[in-house]
Short mmCIF file of C-alpha atoms in Angstrom, two decimals:
data_model
loop_
_atom_site.label_atom_id
_atom_site.label_comp_id
_atom_site.label_asym_id
_atom_site.label_seq_id
_atom_site.Cartn_x
_atom_site.Cartn_y
_atom_site.Cartn_z
CA UNK A 1 -56.26 55.49 4.10
CA UNK A 2 -53.01 57.88 4.18
CA UNK A 3 -51.28 58.11 0.55
CA UNK A 4 -47.82 56.67 0.40
CA UNK A 5 -46.46 59.65 -0.63
CA UNK A 6 -47.91 61.75 1.74
CA UNK A 7 -45.45 63.77 3.75
CA UNK A 8 -46.64 67.19 5.97
CA UNK A 9 -50.42 65.82 6.83
CA UNK A 10 -52.98 67.18 8.15
CA UNK A 11 -56.06 66.61 9.70
CA UNK A 12 -59.68 67.34 10.70
CA UNK A 13 -62.22 66.01 13.35
CA UNK A 14 -59.94 62.34 12.18
CA UNK A 15 -59.76 62.79 8.92
CA UNK A 16 -57.16 62.97 6.42
CA UNK A 17 -58.06 66.50 4.61
CA UNK A 18 -54.05 67.20 2.85
CA UNK A 19 -50.87 66.28 2.49
CA UNK A 20 -47.85 67.14 0.93
CA UNK A 21 -46.52 64.61 -1.74
CA UNK A 22 -42.92 63.88 -1.90
CA UNK A 23 -40.67 65.25 -3.80
CA UNK A 24 -43.16 68.48 -4.71
CA UNK A 25 -44.29 71.30 -2.29
CA UNK A 26 -47.70 71.20 -3.89
CA UNK A 27 -50.30 70.39 -1.01
CA UNK A 28 -53.28 67.96 -2.12
CA UNK A 29 -56.20 67.95 -1.42
CA UNK A 30 -59.11 64.99 -0.49
CA UNK A 31 -61.64 65.48 -1.97
CA UNK A 32 -64.01 63.08 0.06
CA UNK A 33 -62.61 63.26 3.56
CA UNK A 34 -63.15 59.50 5.00
CA UNK A 35 -61.44 57.98 7.97
CA UNK A 36 -58.60 56.91 8.55
CA UNK A 37 -58.35 56.75 12.78
CA UNK A 38 -60.45 54.18 13.73
CA UNK A 39 -61.49 56.49 16.18
CA UNK A 40 -62.74 59.92 16.13
CA UNK A 41 -60.25 61.64 17.21
CA UNK A 42 -58.93 65.21 17.57
CA UNK A 43 -55.06 65.21 15.69
CA UNK A 44 -53.59 68.86 15.06
CA UNK A 45 -51.19 68.88 12.69
CA UNK A 46 -48.00 65.84 12.36
CA UNK A 47 -44.97 66.66 11.04
CA UNK A 48 -43.56 66.26 7.92
CA UNK A 49 -41.84 63.01 9.12
CA UNK A 50 -45.04 61.69 10.67
CA UNK A 51 -45.96 58.60 9.75
CA UNK A 52 -43.05 55.49 9.19
CA UNK A 53 -43.74 52.90 7.21
CA UNK A 54 -43.04 49.91 9.07
CA UNK A 55 -42.79 46.34 7.35
CA UNK A 56 -45.99 46.13 8.79
CA UNK A 57 -47.89 48.88 10.15
CA UNK A 58 -47.29 52.46 10.16
CA UNK A 59 -46.49 53.59 12.90
CA UNK A 60 -47.51 57.65 13.96
CA UNK A 61 -43.59 58.91 14.48
CA UNK A 62 -43.27 63.27 15.85
CA UNK A 63 -46.75 64.03 16.34
CA UNK A 64 -46.68 67.18 17.46
CA UNK A 65 -50.64 67.61 19.02
CA UNK A 66 -51.67 67.13 22.08
CA UNK A 67 -52.92 64.39 24.13
CA UNK A 68 -52.84 61.57 25.85
CA UNK A 69 -50.81 58.93 23.80
CA UNK A 70 -54.20 57.13 22.11
CA UNK A 71 -54.78 60.80 21.21
CA UNK A 72 -52.08 60.44 19.01
CA UNK A 73 -51.85 57.21 17.78
CA UNK A 74 -51.88 56.91 14.06
CA UNK A 75 -53.78 53.44 13.30
CA UNK A 76 -51.52 50.92 11.60
CA UNK A 77 -51.64 49.44 7.55
CA UNK A 78 -50.37 45.97 6.77
CA UNK A 79 -48.61 44.89 4.22
CA UNK A 80 -46.87 41.31 2.91
CA UNK A 81 -43.23 41.58 2.13
CA UNK A 82 -40.45 39.39 1.96
CA UNK A 83 -39.02 37.04 5.08
CA UNK A 84 -43.44 36.82 6.17
CA UNK A 85 -45.80 34.35 6.47
CA UNK A 86 -47.13 34.48 2.93
CA UNK A 87 -50.83 35.70 3.16
CA UNK A 88 -53.74 33.19 1.88
CA UNK A 89 -54.38 31.02 4.55
CA UNK A 90 -55.82 30.15 8.12
CA UNK A 91 -53.28 29.67 10.90
CA UNK A 92 -53.97 29.87 13.99
CA UNK A 93 -55.51 26.09 14.09
CA UNK A 94 -52.14 25.21 12.47
CA UNK A 95 -49.73 26.03 14.93
CA UNK A 96 -47.96 23.72 17.55
CA UNK A 97 -49.54 23.79 20.43
CA UNK A 98 -46.42 23.75 22.23
CA UNK A 99 -44.31 26.73 23.07
CA UNK A 100 -41.92 28.65 20.64
CA UNK A 101 -40.67 30.31 23.47
CA UNK A 102 -39.07 27.00 24.17
CA UNK A 103 -38.57 26.15 20.39
CA UNK A 104 -36.67 29.38 19.64
CA UNK A 105 -34.46 29.52 22.89
CA UNK A 106 -33.40 25.81 21.90
CA UNK A 107 -32.62 25.94 18.40
CA UNK A 108 -29.81 29.71 19.47
CA UNK A 109 -28.91 27.30 22.18
CA UNK A 110 -28.36 24.03 20.10
CA UNK A 111 -24.27 23.50 19.20
CA UNK A 112 -23.93 23.17 15.91
CA UNK A 113 -22.31 19.42 16.71
CA UNK A 114 -26.04 18.38 17.12
CA UNK A 115 -28.19 21.24 15.10
CA UNK A 116 -26.03 21.60 11.32
CA UNK A 117 -27.96 25.00 9.46
CA UNK A 118 -29.82 22.31 6.90
CA UNK A 119 -31.57 20.56 10.49
CA UNK A 120 -32.34 23.71 11.79
CA UNK A 121 -34.03 25.66 8.66
CA UNK A 122 -35.89 22.61 8.49
CA UNK A 123 -36.93 22.84 12.19
CA UNK A 124 -38.12 25.79 11.49
CA UNK A 125 -39.46 24.68 8.50
CA UNK A 126 -41.98 22.38 10.50
CA UNK A 127 -42.86 24.16 12.74
CA UNK A 128 -44.11 26.82 9.71
CA UNK A 129 -45.51 24.08 8.42
CA UNK A 130 -45.62 20.62 10.21
CA UNK A 131 -46.75 18.75 7.45
CA UNK A 132 -43.61 18.91 5.93
CA UNK A 133 -41.54 15.52 5.22
CA UNK A 134 -38.23 16.97 7.39
CA UNK A 135 -36.13 13.37 7.78
CA UNK A 136 -37.18 13.10 4.14
CA UNK A 137 -35.36 16.41 3.08
CA UNK A 138 -32.12 15.68 5.06
CA UNK A 139 -32.20 12.80 3.30
CA UNK A 140 -32.14 14.10 -0.11
CA UNK A 141 -29.23 16.30 1.17
CA UNK A 142 -27.11 14.19 1.96
CA UNK A 143 -27.30 12.06 -1.53
CA UNK A 144 -26.90 15.92 -2.95
CA UNK A 145 -24.10 16.14 -1.27
CA UNK A 146 -22.89 12.52 -2.62
CA UNK A 147 -23.20 13.35 -5.36
CA UNK A 148 -21.50 16.84 -5.82
CA UNK A 149 -18.32 14.12 -3.88
CA UNK A 150 -18.30 12.43 -7.10
CA UNK A 151 -18.29 15.24 -9.12
CA UNK A 152 -15.09 16.07 -6.70
CA UNK A 153 -13.28 12.24 -7.66
CA UNK A 154 -12.83 13.29 -11.01
CA UNK A 155 -10.29 15.68 -9.88
CA UNK A 156 -6.79 15.25 -9.11
CA UNK A 157 -7.11 13.74 -5.70
CA UNK A 158 -5.23 17.18 -4.36
CA UNK A 159 -7.60 20.20 -6.77
CA UNK A 160 -10.50 18.25 -5.08
CA UNK A 161 -9.52 18.89 -1.61
CA UNK A 162 -9.47 22.80 -1.70
CA UNK A 163 -12.42 24.68 -1.46
CA UNK A 164 -12.45 26.61 -3.89
CA UNK A 165 -12.45 23.13 -6.56
CA UNK A 166 -16.12 22.53 -3.64
CA UNK A 167 -17.35 25.97 -4.32
CA UNK A 168 -17.15 24.66 -7.99
CA UNK A 169 -18.74 21.71 -7.93
CA UNK A 170 -21.45 22.85 -5.35
CA UNK A 171 -22.61 25.78 -7.46
CA UNK A 172 -22.52 23.54 -10.82
CA UNK A 173 -24.67 20.81 -8.57
CA UNK A 174 -26.92 23.62 -8.46
CA UNK A 175 -26.93 26.00 -11.27
CA UNK A 176 -26.32 23.90 -14.51
CA UNK A 177 -27.99 21.52 -16.47
CA UNK A 178 -26.29 17.56 -15.82
CA UNK A 179 -26.05 13.59 -14.56
CA UNK A 180 -25.68 15.54 -11.01
CA UNK A 181 -28.95 17.16 -11.06
CA UNK A 182 -30.59 14.97 -13.58
CA UNK A 183 -30.20 18.32 -15.91
CA UNK A 184 -33.17 19.83 -13.41
CA UNK A 185 -31.08 23.14 -12.00
CA UNK A 186 -32.77 25.03 -9.66
CA UNK A 187 -33.59 28.33 -11.27
CA UNK A 188 -34.58 31.89 -9.28
CA UNK A 189 -39.24 31.48 -9.40
CA UNK A 190 -39.51 35.16 -11.20
CA UNK A 191 -43.40 34.71 -11.14
CA UNK A 192 -42.59 34.58 -7.24
CA UNK A 193 -39.73 36.93 -6.77
CA UNK A 194 -40.27 37.84 -3.32
CA UNK A 195 -41.41 33.88 -1.92
CA UNK A 196 -45.06 35.02 -0.83
CA UNK A 197 -46.35 32.55 -1.92
CA UNK A 198 -47.73 29.99 0.68
CA UNK A 199 -45.23 27.55 1.31
CA UNK A 200 -42.83 28.97 -0.69
CA UNK A 201 -39.84 29.76 1.08
CA UNK A 202 -39.97 26.53 3.01
CA UNK A 203 -36.24 24.13 1.70
CA UNK A 204 -38.42 21.77 0.74
CA UNK A 205 -41.03 23.74 -1.34
CA UNK A 206 -37.20 24.26 -2.88
CA UNK A 207 -36.50 20.87 -2.91
CA UNK A 208 -39.58 19.70 -5.10
CA UNK A 209 -40.21 22.28 -7.94
CA UNK A 210 -36.46 23.90 -8.26
CA UNK A 211 -37.45 27.30 -8.13
CA UNK A 212 -36.87 29.10 -5.39
CA UNK A 213 -36.35 32.67 -3.73
CA UNK A 214 -33.83 34.89 -2.14
CA UNK A 215 -35.15 32.63 1.64
CA UNK A 216 -34.46 29.04 0.44
CA UNK A 217 -31.93 29.41 -2.29
CA UNK A 218 -29.14 30.80 -0.16
CA UNK A 219 -30.75 28.22 2.58
CA UNK A 220 -29.67 25.14 0.14
CA UNK A 221 -26.73 26.70 -0.89
CA UNK A 222 -25.99 27.28 3.13
CA UNK A 223 -27.22 23.12 3.82
CA UNK A 224 -24.86 21.54 1.18
CA UNK A 225 -22.00 24.11 1.95
CA UNK A 226 -21.42 22.68 5.72
CA UNK A 227 -21.87 19.46 4.52
CA UNK A 228 -19.29 20.07 2.10
CA UNK A 229 -16.96 21.87 5.39
CA UNK A 230 -16.99 24.96 3.71
CA UNK A 231 -16.79 27.87 6.40
CA UNK A 232 -20.24 29.51 5.36
CA UNK A 233 -22.71 31.13 6.78
CA UNK A 234 -26.28 33.71 5.83
CA UNK A 235 -26.08 37.30 6.12
CA UNK A 236 -29.42 40.70 5.29
CA UNK A 237 -29.65 42.93 3.22
CA UNK A 238 -33.27 44.74 2.77
CA UNK A 239 -35.34 41.98 2.63
CA UNK A 240 -32.86 39.93 0.86
CA UNK A 241 -30.47 36.77 2.63
CA UNK A 242 -27.08 36.15 1.36
CA UNK A 243 -23.92 33.59 2.18
CA UNK A 244 -21.65 34.46 3.06
CA UNK A 245 -17.73 32.08 2.01
CA UNK A 246 -14.97 32.08 3.88
CA UNK A 247 -11.32 31.11 2.66
CA UNK A 248 -7.80 31.50 3.50
CA UNK A 249 -9.47 34.15 6.32
CA UNK A 250 -11.09 36.58 3.09
CA UNK A 251 -14.57 36.30 3.21
CA UNK A 252 -16.58 36.52 -0.38
CA UNK A 253 -20.25 37.07 -0.19
CA UNK A 254 -22.34 35.16 -2.76
CA UNK A 255 -24.90 35.22 -4.67
CA UNK A 256 -27.50 32.46 -4.13
CA UNK A 257 -30.10 33.56 -6.35
CA UNK A 258 -27.67 34.60 -9.70
CA UNK A 259 -25.85 31.16 -9.61
CA UNK A 260 -23.99 31.53 -6.36
CA UNK A 261 -21.69 34.13 -8.51
CA UNK A 262 -19.41 36.33 -6.47
CA UNK A 263 -21.18 40.36 -5.35
CA UNK A 264 -19.10 42.97 -4.08
CA UNK A 265 -20.58 44.92 -1.11
CA UNK A 266 -21.88 48.12 -2.73
CA UNK A 267 -23.33 45.36 -5.08
CA UNK A 268 -26.22 45.45 -2.15
CA UNK A 269 -25.31 48.58 -1.39
CA UNK A 270 -26.65 49.95 -4.92
CA UNK A 271 -29.48 47.48 -5.73
CA UNK A 272 -31.06 47.41 -2.38
CA UNK A 273 -29.95 50.82 0.01
CA UNK A 274 -29.30 50.78 3.61
CA UNK A 275 -27.62 52.92 5.58
CA UNK A 276 -23.75 53.79 6.92
CA UNK A 277 -25.79 53.06 10.64
CA UNK A 278 -26.89 50.33 9.25
CA UNK A 279 -23.58 48.85 7.85
CA UNK A 280 -21.32 49.92 10.67
CA UNK A 281 -24.27 48.26 13.55
CA UNK A 282 -23.84 45.15 11.79
CA UNK A 283 -27.71 45.45 10.28
CA UNK A 284 -27.07 44.71 6.80
CA UNK A 285 -23.44 43.86 4.92
CA UNK A 286 -22.05 41.37 8.56
CA UNK A 287 -20.95 38.16 8.31
CA UNK A 288 -22.86 36.66 10.51
CA UNK A 289 -22.31 34.38 13.68
CA UNK A 290 -23.89 31.25 13.57
CA UNK A 291 -25.68 32.53 16.63
CA UNK A 292 -26.70 35.06 14.32
CA UNK A 293 -27.84 33.40 11.00
CA UNK A 294 -29.98 31.60 13.54
CA UNK A 295 -31.67 34.70 14.84
CA UNK A 296 -32.32 35.42 10.98
CA UNK A 297 -33.82 32.11 9.85
CA UNK A 298 -36.21 31.18 13.29
CA UNK A 299 -38.04 34.63 12.60
CA UNK A 300 -39.68 32.93 9.93
CA UNK A 301 -41.56 31.50 13.52
CA UNK A 302 -42.12 35.96 15.03
CA UNK A 303 -44.21 35.92 11.69
CA UNK A 304 -45.87 32.99 11.75
CA UNK A 305 -47.25 33.87 15.06
CA UNK A 306 -47.90 37.14 14.62
CA UNK A 307 -50.34 35.85 11.59
CA UNK A 308 -51.51 33.03 14.34
CA UNK A 309 -52.12 36.44 16.50
CA UNK A 310 -50.52 34.49 19.07
CA UNK A 311 -49.00 38.45 19.75
CA UNK A 312 -47.89 38.09 22.79
CA UNK A 313 -45.56 34.86 22.33
CA UNK A 314 -44.22 36.50 19.11
CA UNK A 315 -42.76 39.53 21.67
CA UNK A 316 -41.29 36.95 23.79
CA UNK A 317 -39.81 35.50 20.59
CA UNK A 318 -39.02 38.80 18.96
CA UNK A 319 -36.73 38.92 22.73
CA UNK A 320 -35.38 35.78 22.16
CA UNK A 321 -33.55 36.51 18.54
CA UNK A 322 -32.72 40.37 19.60
CA UNK A 323 -30.27 38.42 22.28
CA UNK A 324 -29.37 36.31 20.09
CA UNK A 325 -28.65 38.94 17.38
CA UNK A 326 -28.52 42.43 19.04
CA UNK A 327 -28.64 44.62 15.10
CA UNK A 328 -31.59 42.57 13.70
CA UNK A 329 -33.57 45.10 12.97
CA UNK A 330 -36.55 42.87 11.52
CA UNK A 331 -37.36 41.15 14.96
CA UNK A 332 -37.21 44.63 16.27
CA UNK A 333 -39.80 45.36 14.17
CA UNK A 334 -41.85 42.92 14.43
CA UNK A 335 -42.39 43.22 17.87
CA UNK A 336 -43.54 46.78 17.36
CA UNK A 337 -45.66 45.11 14.97
CA UNK A 338 -47.17 42.84 17.89
CA UNK A 339 -47.85 45.21 20.23
CA UNK A 340 -49.69 47.23 17.99
CA UNK A 341 -51.83 44.56 16.56
CA UNK A 342 -52.20 43.62 21.12
CA UNK A 343 -53.12 47.41 20.88
CA UNK A 344 -56.00 46.99 17.82
CA UNK A 345 -57.68 43.82 19.44
CA UNK A 346 -57.31 44.48 22.80
CA UNK A 347 -58.43 48.48 22.31
CA UNK A 348 -59.02 50.10 19.19
CA UNK A 349 -61.25 46.68 18.01
CA UNK A 350 -63.06 47.25 21.30
CA UNK A 351 -63.51 50.98 22.31
CA UNK A 352 -64.75 52.89 18.65
CA UNK A 353 -64.06 56.29 20.69
CA UNK A 354 -60.83 56.97 22.75
CA UNK A 355 -64.36 58.10 25.69
CA UNK A 356 -65.30 54.97 25.26
CA UNK A 357 -62.35 53.57 26.60
CA UNK A 358 -62.50 51.83 30.54
CA UNK A 359 -60.25 54.13 32.99
CA UNK A 360 -58.87 50.46 34.06
CA UNK A 361 -57.44 49.85 30.39
CA UNK A 362 -56.00 53.01 29.60
CA UNK A 363 -52.47 52.77 31.65
CA UNK A 364 -52.32 48.92 29.54
CA UNK A 365 -53.65 51.08 26.39
CA UNK A 366 -50.15 53.19 26.68
CA UNK A 367 -47.95 50.95 27.69
CA UNK A 368 -48.50 48.98 24.42
CA UNK A 369 -48.77 52.27 22.42
CA UNK A 370 -44.70 52.98 24.28
CA UNK A 371 -43.91 49.46 23.32
CA UNK A 372 -44.67 49.91 19.65
CA UNK A 373 -42.95 52.95 19.44
CA UNK A 374 -39.98 52.19 21.31
CA UNK A 375 -39.21 49.05 19.09
CA UNK A 376 -39.96 50.95 15.95
CA UNK A 377 -36.92 53.69 17.43
CA UNK A 378 -34.14 51.16 18.56
CA UNK A 379 -34.23 49.78 14.82
CA UNK A 380 -34.12 53.18 13.60
CA UNK A 381 -31.26 53.74 15.41
CA UNK A 382 -29.16 50.90 14.09
CA UNK A 383 -30.32 52.39 10.57
CA UNK A 384 -33.46 50.59 9.77
CA UNK A 385 -35.61 52.34 7.20
CA UNK A 386 -38.58 50.58 4.79
CA UNK A 387 -37.14 49.25 2.77
CA UNK A 388 -38.36 51.50 -0.60
#
């Protein structure tokens, strides 16, 4: 395994023998030279920017060694991050057999009158976990909205009709203990802040446990806000979702993991560093259109397909999500990951040595390799970088 801090890597016979630690001019040597690539390759010297960590893979980038694309491909390393399906469950048998692409296209094309954000989130969650009771969850959301209206009815009619008072009541209902929530406010789950426990990103889990994360918490705020007639949508920061609320022509950020309070763009840029290019291109901090918000919401289906090893479908779904939201860098990165997984499954694991690859498979392997690189290159061109 290449150390995470490795830069300016040197390989010999497919083995990492020397690297430069990040932020240091000191070159480090490996005392035990263990193979890194799954092939025994002579990679030569890779440029100092040769390895780019994605949300699901390391990919070779900017290699200056000779040979074919396959000879320059560096095998990927997987690790789980927020918005990806948590590890520890058998998924292949659980994913519905119907076309996930058809489901996602129908989701993206549905009219707001026919499919609100709450129904859309629960529909996605139903794909992720078919056992959830989405009808019961919708009924519970309706009861919650009715309770918030009772809270508003205690105010004089004129202020009760304003969006700011609706927002105040909404935030009190979710985050402040009182008769309205049986003295059980919803809280940030500090034991699983990234939502990596199985099922933790499901809205039904948040409703049942009242402990959530930066996926489930903004979804409840959005679902109830929509029921109250508030103009809300989603927005993104690196590995994070939050809510945008528009009133009187002005838009504010609402941080659902912190009491639904107001947060400036500068706060997100400081806490979750992002490039200027990513902000300009709408990767982060954008007030998403409904279709773009649905694209972000449906990335859970993409994660699930990859976890279930349905990589061809994952590529098809990723293309749909990108068409709906061209700056969806997460979908681009996951698309690149799906191509890598295809290469790993169909080529790397079957043919331990490059010389073992049948001639009629070389073109296919190179196409997968190039598609992987292209997807990551497009994400980086938008300003996406691997969150640190």
